[in-house]
mmCIF file with all atom_site columns, C-alpha atoms in Angstrom:
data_model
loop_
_atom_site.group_PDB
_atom_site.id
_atom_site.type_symbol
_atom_site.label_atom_id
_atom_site.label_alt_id
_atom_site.label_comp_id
_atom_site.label_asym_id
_atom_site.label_entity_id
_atom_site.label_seq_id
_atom_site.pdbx_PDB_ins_code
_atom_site.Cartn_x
_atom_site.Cartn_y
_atom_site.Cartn_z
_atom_site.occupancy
_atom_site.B_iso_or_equiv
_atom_site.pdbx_formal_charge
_atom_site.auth_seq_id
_atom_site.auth_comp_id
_atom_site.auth_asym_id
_atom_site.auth_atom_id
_atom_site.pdbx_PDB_model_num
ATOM 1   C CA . UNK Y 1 1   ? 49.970  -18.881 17.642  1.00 53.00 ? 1   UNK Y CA 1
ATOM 2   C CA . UNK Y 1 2   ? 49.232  -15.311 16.867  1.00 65.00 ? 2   UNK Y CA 1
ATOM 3   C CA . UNK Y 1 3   ? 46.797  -13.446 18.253  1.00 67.00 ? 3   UNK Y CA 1
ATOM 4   C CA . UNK Y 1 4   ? 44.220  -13.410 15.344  1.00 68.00 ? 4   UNK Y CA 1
ATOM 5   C CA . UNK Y 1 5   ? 44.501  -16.584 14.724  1.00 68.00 ? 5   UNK Y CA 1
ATOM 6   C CA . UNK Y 1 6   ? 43.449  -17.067 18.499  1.00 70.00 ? 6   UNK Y CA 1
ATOM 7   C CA . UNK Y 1 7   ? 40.723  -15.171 18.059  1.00 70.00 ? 7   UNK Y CA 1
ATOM 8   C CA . UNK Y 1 8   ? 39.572  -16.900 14.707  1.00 66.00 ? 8   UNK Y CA 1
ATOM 9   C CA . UNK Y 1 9   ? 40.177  -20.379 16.721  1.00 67.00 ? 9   UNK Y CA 1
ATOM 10  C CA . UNK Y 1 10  ? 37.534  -19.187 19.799  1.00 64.00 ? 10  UNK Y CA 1
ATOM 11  C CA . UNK Y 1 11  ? 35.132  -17.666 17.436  1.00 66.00 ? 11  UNK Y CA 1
ATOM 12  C CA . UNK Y 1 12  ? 34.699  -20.359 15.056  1.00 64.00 ? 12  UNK Y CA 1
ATOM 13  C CA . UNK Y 1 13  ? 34.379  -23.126 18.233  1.00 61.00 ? 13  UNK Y CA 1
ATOM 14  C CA . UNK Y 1 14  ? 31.887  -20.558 19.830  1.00 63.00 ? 14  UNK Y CA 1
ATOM 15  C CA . UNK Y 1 15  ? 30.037  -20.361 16.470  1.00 63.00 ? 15  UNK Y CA 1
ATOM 16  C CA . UNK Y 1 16  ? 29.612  -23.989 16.346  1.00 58.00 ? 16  UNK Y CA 1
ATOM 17  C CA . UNK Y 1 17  ? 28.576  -24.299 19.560  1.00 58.00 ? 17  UNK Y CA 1
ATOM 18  C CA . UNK Y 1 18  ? 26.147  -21.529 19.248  1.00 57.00 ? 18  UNK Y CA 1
ATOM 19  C CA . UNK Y 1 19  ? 24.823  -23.456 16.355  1.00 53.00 ? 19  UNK Y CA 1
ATOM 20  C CA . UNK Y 1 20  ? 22.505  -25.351 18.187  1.00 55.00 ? 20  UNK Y CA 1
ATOM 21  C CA . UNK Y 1 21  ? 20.598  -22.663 20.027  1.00 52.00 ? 21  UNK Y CA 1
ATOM 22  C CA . UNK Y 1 22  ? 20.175  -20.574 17.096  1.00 53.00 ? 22  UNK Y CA 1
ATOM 23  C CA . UNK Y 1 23  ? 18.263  -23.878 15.105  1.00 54.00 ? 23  UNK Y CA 1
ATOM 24  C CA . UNK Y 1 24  ? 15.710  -23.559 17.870  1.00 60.00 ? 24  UNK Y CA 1
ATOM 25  C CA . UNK Y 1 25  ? 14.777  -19.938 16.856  1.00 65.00 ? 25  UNK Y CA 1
ATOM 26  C CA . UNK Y 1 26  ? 11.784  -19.054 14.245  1.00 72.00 ? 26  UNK Y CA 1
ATOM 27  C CA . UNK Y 1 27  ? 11.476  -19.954 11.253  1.00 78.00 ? 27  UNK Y CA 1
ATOM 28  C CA . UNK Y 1 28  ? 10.592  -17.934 7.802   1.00 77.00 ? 28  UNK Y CA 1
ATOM 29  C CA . UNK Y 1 29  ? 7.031   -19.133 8.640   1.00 80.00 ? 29  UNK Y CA 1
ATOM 30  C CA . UNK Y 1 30  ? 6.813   -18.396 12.048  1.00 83.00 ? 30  UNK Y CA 1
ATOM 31  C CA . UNK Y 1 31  ? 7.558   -14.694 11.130  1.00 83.00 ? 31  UNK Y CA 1
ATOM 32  C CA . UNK Y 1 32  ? 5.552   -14.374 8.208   1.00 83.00 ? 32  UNK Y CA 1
ATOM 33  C CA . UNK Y 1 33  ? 2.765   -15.461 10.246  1.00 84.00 ? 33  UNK Y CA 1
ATOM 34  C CA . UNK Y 1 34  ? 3.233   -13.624 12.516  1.00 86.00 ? 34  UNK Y CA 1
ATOM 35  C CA . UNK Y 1 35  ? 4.104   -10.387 10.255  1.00 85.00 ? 35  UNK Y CA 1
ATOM 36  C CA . UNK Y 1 36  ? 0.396   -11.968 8.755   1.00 86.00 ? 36  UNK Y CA 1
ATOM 37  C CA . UNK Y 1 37  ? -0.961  -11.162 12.115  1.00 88.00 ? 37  UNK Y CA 1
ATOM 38  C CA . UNK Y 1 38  ? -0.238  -7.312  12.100  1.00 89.00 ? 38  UNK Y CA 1
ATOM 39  C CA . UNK Y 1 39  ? -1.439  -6.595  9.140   1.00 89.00 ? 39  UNK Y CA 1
ATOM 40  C CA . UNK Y 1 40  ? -5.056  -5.064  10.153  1.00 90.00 ? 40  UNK Y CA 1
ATOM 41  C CA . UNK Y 1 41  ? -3.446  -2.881  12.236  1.00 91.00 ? 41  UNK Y CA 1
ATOM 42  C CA . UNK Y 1 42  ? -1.370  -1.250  9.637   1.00 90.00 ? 42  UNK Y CA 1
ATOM 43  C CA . UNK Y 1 43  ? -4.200  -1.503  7.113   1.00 90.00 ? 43  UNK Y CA 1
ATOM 44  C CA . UNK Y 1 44  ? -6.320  0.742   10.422  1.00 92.00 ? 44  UNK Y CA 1
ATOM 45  C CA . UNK Y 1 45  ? -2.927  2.641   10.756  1.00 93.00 ? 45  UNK Y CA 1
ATOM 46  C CA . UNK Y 1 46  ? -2.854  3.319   6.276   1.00 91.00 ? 46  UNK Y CA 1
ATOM 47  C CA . UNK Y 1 47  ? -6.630  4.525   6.818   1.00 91.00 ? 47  UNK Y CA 1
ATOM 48  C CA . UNK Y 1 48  ? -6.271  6.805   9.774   1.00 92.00 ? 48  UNK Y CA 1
ATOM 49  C CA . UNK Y 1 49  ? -2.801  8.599   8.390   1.00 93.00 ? 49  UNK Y CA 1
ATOM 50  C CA . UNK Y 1 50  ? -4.966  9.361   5.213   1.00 93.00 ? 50  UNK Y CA 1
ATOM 51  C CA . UNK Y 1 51  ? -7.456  10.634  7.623   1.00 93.00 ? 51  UNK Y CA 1
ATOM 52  C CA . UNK Y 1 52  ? -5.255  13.259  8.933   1.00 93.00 ? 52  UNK Y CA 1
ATOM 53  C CA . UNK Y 1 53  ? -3.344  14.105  5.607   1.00 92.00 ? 53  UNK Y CA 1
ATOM 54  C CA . UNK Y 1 54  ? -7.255  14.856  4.915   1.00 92.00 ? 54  UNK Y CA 1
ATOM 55  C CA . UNK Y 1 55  ? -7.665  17.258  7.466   1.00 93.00 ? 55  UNK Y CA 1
ATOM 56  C CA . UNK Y 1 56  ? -4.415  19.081  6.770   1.00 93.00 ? 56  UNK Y CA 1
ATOM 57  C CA . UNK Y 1 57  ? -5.060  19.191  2.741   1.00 90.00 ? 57  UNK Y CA 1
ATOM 58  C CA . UNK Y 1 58  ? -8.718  20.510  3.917   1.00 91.00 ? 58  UNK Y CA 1
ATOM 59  C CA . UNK Y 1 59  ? -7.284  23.135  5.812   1.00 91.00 ? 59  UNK Y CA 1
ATOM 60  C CA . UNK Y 1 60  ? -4.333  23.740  3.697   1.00 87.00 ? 60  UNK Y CA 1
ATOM 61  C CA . UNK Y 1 61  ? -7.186  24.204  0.764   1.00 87.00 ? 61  UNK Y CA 1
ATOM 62  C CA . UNK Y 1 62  ? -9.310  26.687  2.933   1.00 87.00 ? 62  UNK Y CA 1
ATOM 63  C CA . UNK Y 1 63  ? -5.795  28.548  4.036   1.00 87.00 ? 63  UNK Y CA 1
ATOM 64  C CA . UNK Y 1 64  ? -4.982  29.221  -0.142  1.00 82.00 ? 64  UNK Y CA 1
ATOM 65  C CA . UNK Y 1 65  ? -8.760  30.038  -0.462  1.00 83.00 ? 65  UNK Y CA 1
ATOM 66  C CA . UNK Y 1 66  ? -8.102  32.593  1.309   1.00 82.00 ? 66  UNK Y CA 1
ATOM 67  C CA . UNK Y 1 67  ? -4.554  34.124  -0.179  1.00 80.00 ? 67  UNK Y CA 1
ATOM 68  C CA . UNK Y 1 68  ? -6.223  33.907  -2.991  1.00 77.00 ? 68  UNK Y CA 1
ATOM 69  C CA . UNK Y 1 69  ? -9.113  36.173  -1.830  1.00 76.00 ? 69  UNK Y CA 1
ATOM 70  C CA . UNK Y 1 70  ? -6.596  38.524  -0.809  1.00 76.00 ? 70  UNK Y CA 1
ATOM 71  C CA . UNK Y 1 71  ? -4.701  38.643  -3.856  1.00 73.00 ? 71  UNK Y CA 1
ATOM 72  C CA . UNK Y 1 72  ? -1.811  37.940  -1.995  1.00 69.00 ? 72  UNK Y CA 1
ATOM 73  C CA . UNK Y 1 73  ? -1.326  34.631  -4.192  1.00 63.00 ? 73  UNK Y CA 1
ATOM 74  C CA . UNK Y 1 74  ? -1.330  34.689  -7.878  1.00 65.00 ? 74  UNK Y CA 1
ATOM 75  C CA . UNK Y 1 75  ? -2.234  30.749  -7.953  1.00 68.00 ? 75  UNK Y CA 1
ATOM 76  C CA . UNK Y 1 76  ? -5.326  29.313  -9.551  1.00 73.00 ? 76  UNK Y CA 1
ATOM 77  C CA . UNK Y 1 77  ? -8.646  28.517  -7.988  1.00 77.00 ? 77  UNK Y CA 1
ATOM 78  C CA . UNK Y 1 78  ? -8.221  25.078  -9.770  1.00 79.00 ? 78  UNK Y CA 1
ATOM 79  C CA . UNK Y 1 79  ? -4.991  24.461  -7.106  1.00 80.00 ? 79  UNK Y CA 1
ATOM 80  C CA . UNK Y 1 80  ? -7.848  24.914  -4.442  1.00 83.00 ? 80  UNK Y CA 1
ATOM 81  C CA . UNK Y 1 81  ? -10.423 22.664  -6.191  1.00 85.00 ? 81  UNK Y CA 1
ATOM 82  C CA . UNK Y 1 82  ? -7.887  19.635  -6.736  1.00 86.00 ? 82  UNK Y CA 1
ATOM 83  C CA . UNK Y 1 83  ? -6.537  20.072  -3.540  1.00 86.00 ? 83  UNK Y CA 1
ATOM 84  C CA . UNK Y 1 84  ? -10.404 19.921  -2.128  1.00 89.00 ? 84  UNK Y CA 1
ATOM 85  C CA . UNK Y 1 85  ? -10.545 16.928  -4.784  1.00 89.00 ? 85  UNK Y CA 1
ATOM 86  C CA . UNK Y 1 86  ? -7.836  15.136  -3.269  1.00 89.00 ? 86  UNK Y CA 1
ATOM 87  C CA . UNK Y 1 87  ? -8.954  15.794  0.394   1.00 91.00 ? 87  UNK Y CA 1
ATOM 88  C CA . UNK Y 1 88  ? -12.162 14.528  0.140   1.00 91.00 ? 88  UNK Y CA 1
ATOM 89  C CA . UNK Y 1 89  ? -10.696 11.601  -1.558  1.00 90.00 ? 89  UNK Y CA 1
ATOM 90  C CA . UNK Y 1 90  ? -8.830  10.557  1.166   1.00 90.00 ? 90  UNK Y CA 1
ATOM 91  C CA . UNK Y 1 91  ? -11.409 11.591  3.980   1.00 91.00 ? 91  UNK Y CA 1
ATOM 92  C CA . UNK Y 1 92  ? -13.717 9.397   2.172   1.00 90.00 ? 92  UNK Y CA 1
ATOM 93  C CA . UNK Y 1 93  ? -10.892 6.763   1.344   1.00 87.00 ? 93  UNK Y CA 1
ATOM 94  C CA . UNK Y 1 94  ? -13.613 3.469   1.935   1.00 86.00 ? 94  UNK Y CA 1
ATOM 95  C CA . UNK Y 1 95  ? -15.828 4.893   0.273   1.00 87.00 ? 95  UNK Y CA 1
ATOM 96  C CA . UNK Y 1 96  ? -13.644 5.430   -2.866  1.00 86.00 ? 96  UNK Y CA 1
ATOM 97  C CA . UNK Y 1 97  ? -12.116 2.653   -2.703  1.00 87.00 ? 97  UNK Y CA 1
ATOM 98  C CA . UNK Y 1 98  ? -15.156 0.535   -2.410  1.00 86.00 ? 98  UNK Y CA 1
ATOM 99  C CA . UNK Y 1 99  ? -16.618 2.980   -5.769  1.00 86.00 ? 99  UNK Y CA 1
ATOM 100 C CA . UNK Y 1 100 ? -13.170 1.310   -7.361  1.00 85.00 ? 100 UNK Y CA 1
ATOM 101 C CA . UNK Y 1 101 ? -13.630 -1.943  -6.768  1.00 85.00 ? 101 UNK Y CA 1
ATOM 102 C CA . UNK Y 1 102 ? -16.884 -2.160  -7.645  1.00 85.00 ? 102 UNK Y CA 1
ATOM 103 C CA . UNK Y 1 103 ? -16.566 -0.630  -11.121 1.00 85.00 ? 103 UNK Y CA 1
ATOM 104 C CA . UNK Y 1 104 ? -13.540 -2.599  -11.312 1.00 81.00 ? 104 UNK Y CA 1
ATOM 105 C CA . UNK Y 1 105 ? -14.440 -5.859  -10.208 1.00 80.00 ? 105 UNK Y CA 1
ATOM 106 C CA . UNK Y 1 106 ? -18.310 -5.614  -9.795  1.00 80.00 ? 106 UNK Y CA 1
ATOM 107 C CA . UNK Y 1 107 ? -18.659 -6.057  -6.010  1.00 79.00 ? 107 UNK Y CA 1
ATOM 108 C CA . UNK Y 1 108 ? -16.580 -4.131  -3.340  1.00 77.00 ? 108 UNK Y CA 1
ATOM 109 C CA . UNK Y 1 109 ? -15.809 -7.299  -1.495  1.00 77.00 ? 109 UNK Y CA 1
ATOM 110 C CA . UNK Y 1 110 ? -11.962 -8.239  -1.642  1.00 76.00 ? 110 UNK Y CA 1
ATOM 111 C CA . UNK Y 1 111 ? -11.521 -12.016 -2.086  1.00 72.00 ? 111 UNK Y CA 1
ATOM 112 C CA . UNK Y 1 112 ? -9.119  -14.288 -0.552  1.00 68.00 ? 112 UNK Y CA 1
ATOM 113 C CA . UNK Y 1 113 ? -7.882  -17.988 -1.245  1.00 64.00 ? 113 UNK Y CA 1
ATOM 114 C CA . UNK Y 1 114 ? -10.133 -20.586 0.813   1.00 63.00 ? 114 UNK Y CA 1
ATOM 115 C CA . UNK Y 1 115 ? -8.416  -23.591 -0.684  1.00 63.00 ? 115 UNK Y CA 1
ATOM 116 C CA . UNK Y 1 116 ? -6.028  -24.503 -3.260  1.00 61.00 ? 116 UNK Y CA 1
ATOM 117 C CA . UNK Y 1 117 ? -4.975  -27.832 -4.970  1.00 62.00 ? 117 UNK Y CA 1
ATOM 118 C CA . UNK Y 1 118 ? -0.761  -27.176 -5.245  1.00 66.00 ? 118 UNK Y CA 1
ATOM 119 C CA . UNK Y 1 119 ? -0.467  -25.907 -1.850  1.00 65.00 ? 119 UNK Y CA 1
ATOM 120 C CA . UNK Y 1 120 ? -0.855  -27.275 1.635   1.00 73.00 ? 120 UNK Y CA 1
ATOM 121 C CA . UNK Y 1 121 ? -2.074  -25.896 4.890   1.00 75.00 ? 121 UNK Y CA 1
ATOM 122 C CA . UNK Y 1 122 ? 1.035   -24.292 5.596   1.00 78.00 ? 122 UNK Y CA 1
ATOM 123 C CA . UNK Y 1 123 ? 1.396   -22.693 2.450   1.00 76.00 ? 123 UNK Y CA 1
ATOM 124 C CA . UNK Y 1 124 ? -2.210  -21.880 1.955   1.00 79.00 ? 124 UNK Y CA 1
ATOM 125 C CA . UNK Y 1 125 ? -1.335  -19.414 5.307   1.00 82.00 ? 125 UNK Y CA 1
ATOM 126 C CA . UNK Y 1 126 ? 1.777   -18.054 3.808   1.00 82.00 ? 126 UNK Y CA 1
ATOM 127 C CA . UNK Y 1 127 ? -0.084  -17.272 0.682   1.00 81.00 ? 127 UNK Y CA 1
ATOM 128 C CA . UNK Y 1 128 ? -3.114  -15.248 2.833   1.00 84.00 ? 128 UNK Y CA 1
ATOM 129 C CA . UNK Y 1 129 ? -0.273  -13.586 4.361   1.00 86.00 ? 129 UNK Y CA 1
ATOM 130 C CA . UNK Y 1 130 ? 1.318   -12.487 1.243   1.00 86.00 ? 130 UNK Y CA 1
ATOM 131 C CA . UNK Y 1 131 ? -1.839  -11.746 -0.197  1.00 87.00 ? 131 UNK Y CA 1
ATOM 132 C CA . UNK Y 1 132 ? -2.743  -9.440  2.778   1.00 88.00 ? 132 UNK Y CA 1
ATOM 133 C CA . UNK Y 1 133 ? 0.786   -7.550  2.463   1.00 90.00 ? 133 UNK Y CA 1
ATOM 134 C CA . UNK Y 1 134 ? -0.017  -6.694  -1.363  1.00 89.00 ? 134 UNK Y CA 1
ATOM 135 C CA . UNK Y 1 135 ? -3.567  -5.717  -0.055  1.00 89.00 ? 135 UNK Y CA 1
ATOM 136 C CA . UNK Y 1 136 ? -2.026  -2.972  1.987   1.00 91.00 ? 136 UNK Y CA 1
ATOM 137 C CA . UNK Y 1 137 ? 0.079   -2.008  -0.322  1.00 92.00 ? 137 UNK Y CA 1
ATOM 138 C CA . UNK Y 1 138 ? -2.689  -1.342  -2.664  1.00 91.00 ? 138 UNK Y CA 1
ATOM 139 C CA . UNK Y 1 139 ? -4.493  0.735   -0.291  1.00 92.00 ? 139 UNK Y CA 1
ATOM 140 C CA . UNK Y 1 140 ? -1.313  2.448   0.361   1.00 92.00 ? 140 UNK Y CA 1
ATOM 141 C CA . UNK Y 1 141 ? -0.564  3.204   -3.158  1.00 92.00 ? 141 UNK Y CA 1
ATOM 142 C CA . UNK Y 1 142 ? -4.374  3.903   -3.167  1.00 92.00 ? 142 UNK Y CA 1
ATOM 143 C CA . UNK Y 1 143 ? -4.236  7.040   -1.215  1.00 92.00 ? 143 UNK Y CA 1
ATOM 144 C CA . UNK Y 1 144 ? -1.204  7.761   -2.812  1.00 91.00 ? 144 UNK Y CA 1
ATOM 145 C CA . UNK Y 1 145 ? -2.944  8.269   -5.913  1.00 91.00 ? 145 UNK Y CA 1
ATOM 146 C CA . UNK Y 1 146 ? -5.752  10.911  -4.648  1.00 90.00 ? 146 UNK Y CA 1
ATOM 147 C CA . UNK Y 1 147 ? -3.057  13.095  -2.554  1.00 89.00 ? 147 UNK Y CA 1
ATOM 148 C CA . UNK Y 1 148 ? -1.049  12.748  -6.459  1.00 88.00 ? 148 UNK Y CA 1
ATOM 149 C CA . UNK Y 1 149 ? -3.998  14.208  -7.859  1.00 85.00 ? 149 UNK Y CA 1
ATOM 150 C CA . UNK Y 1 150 ? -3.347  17.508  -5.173  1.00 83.00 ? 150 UNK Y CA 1
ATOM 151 C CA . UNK Y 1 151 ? -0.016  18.254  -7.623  1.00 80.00 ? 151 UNK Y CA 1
ATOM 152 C CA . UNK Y 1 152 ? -2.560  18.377  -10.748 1.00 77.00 ? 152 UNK Y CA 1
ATOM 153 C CA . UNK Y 1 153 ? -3.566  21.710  -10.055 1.00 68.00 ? 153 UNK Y CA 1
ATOM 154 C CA . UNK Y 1 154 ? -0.392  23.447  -8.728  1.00 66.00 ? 154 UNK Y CA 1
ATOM 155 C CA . UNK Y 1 155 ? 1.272   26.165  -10.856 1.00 56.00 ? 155 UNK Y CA 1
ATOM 156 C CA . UNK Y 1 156 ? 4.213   24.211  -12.301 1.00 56.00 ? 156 UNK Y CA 1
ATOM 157 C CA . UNK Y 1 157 ? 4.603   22.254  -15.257 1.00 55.00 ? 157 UNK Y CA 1
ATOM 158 C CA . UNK Y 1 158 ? 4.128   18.308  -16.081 1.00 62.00 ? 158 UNK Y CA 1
ATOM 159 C CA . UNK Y 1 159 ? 0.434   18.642  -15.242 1.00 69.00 ? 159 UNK Y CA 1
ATOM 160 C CA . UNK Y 1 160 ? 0.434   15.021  -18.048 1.00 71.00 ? 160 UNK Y CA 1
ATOM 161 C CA . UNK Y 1 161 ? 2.775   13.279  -15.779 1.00 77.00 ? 161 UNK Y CA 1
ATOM 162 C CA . UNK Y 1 162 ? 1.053   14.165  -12.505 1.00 78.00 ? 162 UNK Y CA 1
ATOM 163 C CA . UNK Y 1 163 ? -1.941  13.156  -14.190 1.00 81.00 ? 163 UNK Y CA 1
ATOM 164 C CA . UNK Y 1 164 ? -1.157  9.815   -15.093 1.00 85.00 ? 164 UNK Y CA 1
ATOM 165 C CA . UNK Y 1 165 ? 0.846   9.073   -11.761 1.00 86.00 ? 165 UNK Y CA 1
ATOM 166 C CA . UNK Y 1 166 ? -2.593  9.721   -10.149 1.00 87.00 ? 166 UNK Y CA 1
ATOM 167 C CA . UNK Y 1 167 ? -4.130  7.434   -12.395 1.00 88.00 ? 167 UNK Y CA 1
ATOM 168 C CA . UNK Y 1 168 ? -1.827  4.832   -12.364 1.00 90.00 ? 168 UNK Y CA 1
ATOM 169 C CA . UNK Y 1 169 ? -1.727  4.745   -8.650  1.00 90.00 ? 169 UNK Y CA 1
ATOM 170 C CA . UNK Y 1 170 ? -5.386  4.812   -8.260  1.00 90.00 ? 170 UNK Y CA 1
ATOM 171 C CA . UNK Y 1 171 ? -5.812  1.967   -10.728 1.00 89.00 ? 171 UNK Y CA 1
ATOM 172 C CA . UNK Y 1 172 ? -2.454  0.113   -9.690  1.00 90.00 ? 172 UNK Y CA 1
ATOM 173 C CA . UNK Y 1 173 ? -3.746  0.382   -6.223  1.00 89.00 ? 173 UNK Y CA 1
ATOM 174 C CA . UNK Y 1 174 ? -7.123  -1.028  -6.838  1.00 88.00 ? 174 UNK Y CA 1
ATOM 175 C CA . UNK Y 1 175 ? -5.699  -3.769  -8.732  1.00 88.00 ? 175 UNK Y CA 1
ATOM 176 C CA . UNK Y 1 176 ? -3.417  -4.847  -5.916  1.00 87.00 ? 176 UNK Y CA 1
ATOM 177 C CA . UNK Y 1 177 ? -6.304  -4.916  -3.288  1.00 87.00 ? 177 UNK Y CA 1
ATOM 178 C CA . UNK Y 1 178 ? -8.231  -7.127  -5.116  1.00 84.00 ? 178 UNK Y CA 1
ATOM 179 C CA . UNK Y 1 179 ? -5.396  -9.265  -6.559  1.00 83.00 ? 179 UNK Y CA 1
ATOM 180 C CA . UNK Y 1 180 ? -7.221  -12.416 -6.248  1.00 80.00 ? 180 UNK Y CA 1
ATOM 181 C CA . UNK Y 1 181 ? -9.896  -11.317 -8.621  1.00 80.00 ? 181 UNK Y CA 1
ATOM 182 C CA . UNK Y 1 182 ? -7.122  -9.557  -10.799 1.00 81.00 ? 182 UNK Y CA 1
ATOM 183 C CA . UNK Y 1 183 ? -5.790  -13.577 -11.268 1.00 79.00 ? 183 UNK Y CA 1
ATOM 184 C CA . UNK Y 1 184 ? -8.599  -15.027 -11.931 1.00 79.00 ? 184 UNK Y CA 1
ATOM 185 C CA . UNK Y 1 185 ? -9.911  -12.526 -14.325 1.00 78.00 ? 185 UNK Y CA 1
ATOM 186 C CA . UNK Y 1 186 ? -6.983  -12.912 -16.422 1.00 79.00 ? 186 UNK Y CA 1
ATOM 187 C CA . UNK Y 1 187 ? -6.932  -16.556 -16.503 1.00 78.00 ? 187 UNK Y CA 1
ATOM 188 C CA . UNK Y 1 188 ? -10.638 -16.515 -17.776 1.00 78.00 ? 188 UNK Y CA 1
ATOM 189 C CA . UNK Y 1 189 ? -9.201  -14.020 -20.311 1.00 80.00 ? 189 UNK Y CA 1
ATOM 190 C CA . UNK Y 1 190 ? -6.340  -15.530 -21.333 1.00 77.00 ? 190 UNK Y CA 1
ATOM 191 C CA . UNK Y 1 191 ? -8.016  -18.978 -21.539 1.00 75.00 ? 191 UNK Y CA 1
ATOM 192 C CA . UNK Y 1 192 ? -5.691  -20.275 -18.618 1.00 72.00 ? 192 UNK Y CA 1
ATOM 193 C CA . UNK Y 1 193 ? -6.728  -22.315 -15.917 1.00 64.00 ? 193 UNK Y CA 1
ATOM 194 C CA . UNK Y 1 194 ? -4.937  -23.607 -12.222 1.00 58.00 ? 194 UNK Y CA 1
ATOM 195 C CA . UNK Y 1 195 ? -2.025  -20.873 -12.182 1.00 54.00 ? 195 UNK Y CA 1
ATOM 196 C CA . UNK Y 1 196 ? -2.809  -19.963 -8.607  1.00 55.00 ? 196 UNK Y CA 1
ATOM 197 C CA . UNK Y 1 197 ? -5.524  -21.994 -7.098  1.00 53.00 ? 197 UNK Y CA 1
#
């Protein structure tokens, strides 16, 4: 017997006997849940990085303000004022985002499933979990969409597409954190009923 077939032989036997101890390890569910558990501190972790991109745009903002004032910058004053725009945005990122949701949706409180009739315990927690993950990633996306509104009043061209990337981040973003009442909004206007819940 050659060599590599000696050591295909032992590692196919040590697979199979490692089977065993790996069908004792987590499961998809026992991650997800517990992926499901770290989610409000990466939604406090989202909120505080757009605190500090605040503070830098804010300073950034005051630091043109003043190259301006010294003519040694031949940039706008509207760079400043979306740049100020997109800083207080994100300073006051609750407070916009609750000002979203509630002309949105027409309350700033984000719903979540309390019970369903296709899906069990277990997969009423995987869906909360899932749920929470495209929460964040709405708030993410969120404050994506005031620091794309910074661009809008820069010197350089495709002030349309920066525009509606802003726009369709702020929106997209607000849809996503209230995704719940996204579904059930369109299943009252579509005239379908039981899709999710």
């Amino acid at each position: 017997m050659s060599i590599s077939r000696t050591r295909l032989f032992f590692g196919m036997a040590s697979s199979l006997l490692a089977a065993p101890a790996f069908a004792a390890g987590p499961t998809a569910m026992t991650m997800l849940l517990k992926f499901g558990e770290s989610i409000p501190g990466l939604w406090n972790f989202a909120q505080a990085m757009s605190f500090v991109v605040a503070m830098f745009l804010f300073g950034f903002s005051l630091f043109k303000l003043k190259r301006i004032g010294d003519r040694k910058s031949n940039e706008g004053v509207m760079s400043v004022v979306m740049t100020l725009l997109a800083a207080t945005g994100l300073f006051y990122l609750s407070s916009s985002l609750d000002s979203f949701l509630v002309s949105t949706f027409g309350t700033s409180t984000i719903m979540t499933y309390t019970s369903s009739s296709i899906l069990d315990a277990e997969g009423l927690k995987a869906a909360k979990v899932v749920i929470g993950f495209v929460n964040l990633i709405g708030l993410i996306a969120f404050a994506r969409g005031w620091y794309a509104l910074k661009m809008l009043g820069s010197g350089g061209g495709h002030k349309e597409d920066t525009a509606k990337r802003a726009i369709v981040l702020l929106v997209g973003g607000t849809f996503c954190l209230n995704i719940v009442a996204l579904s059930e909004v369109l299943q009252r206007s579509l005239g379908i009923s039981n899709i999710i819940n």
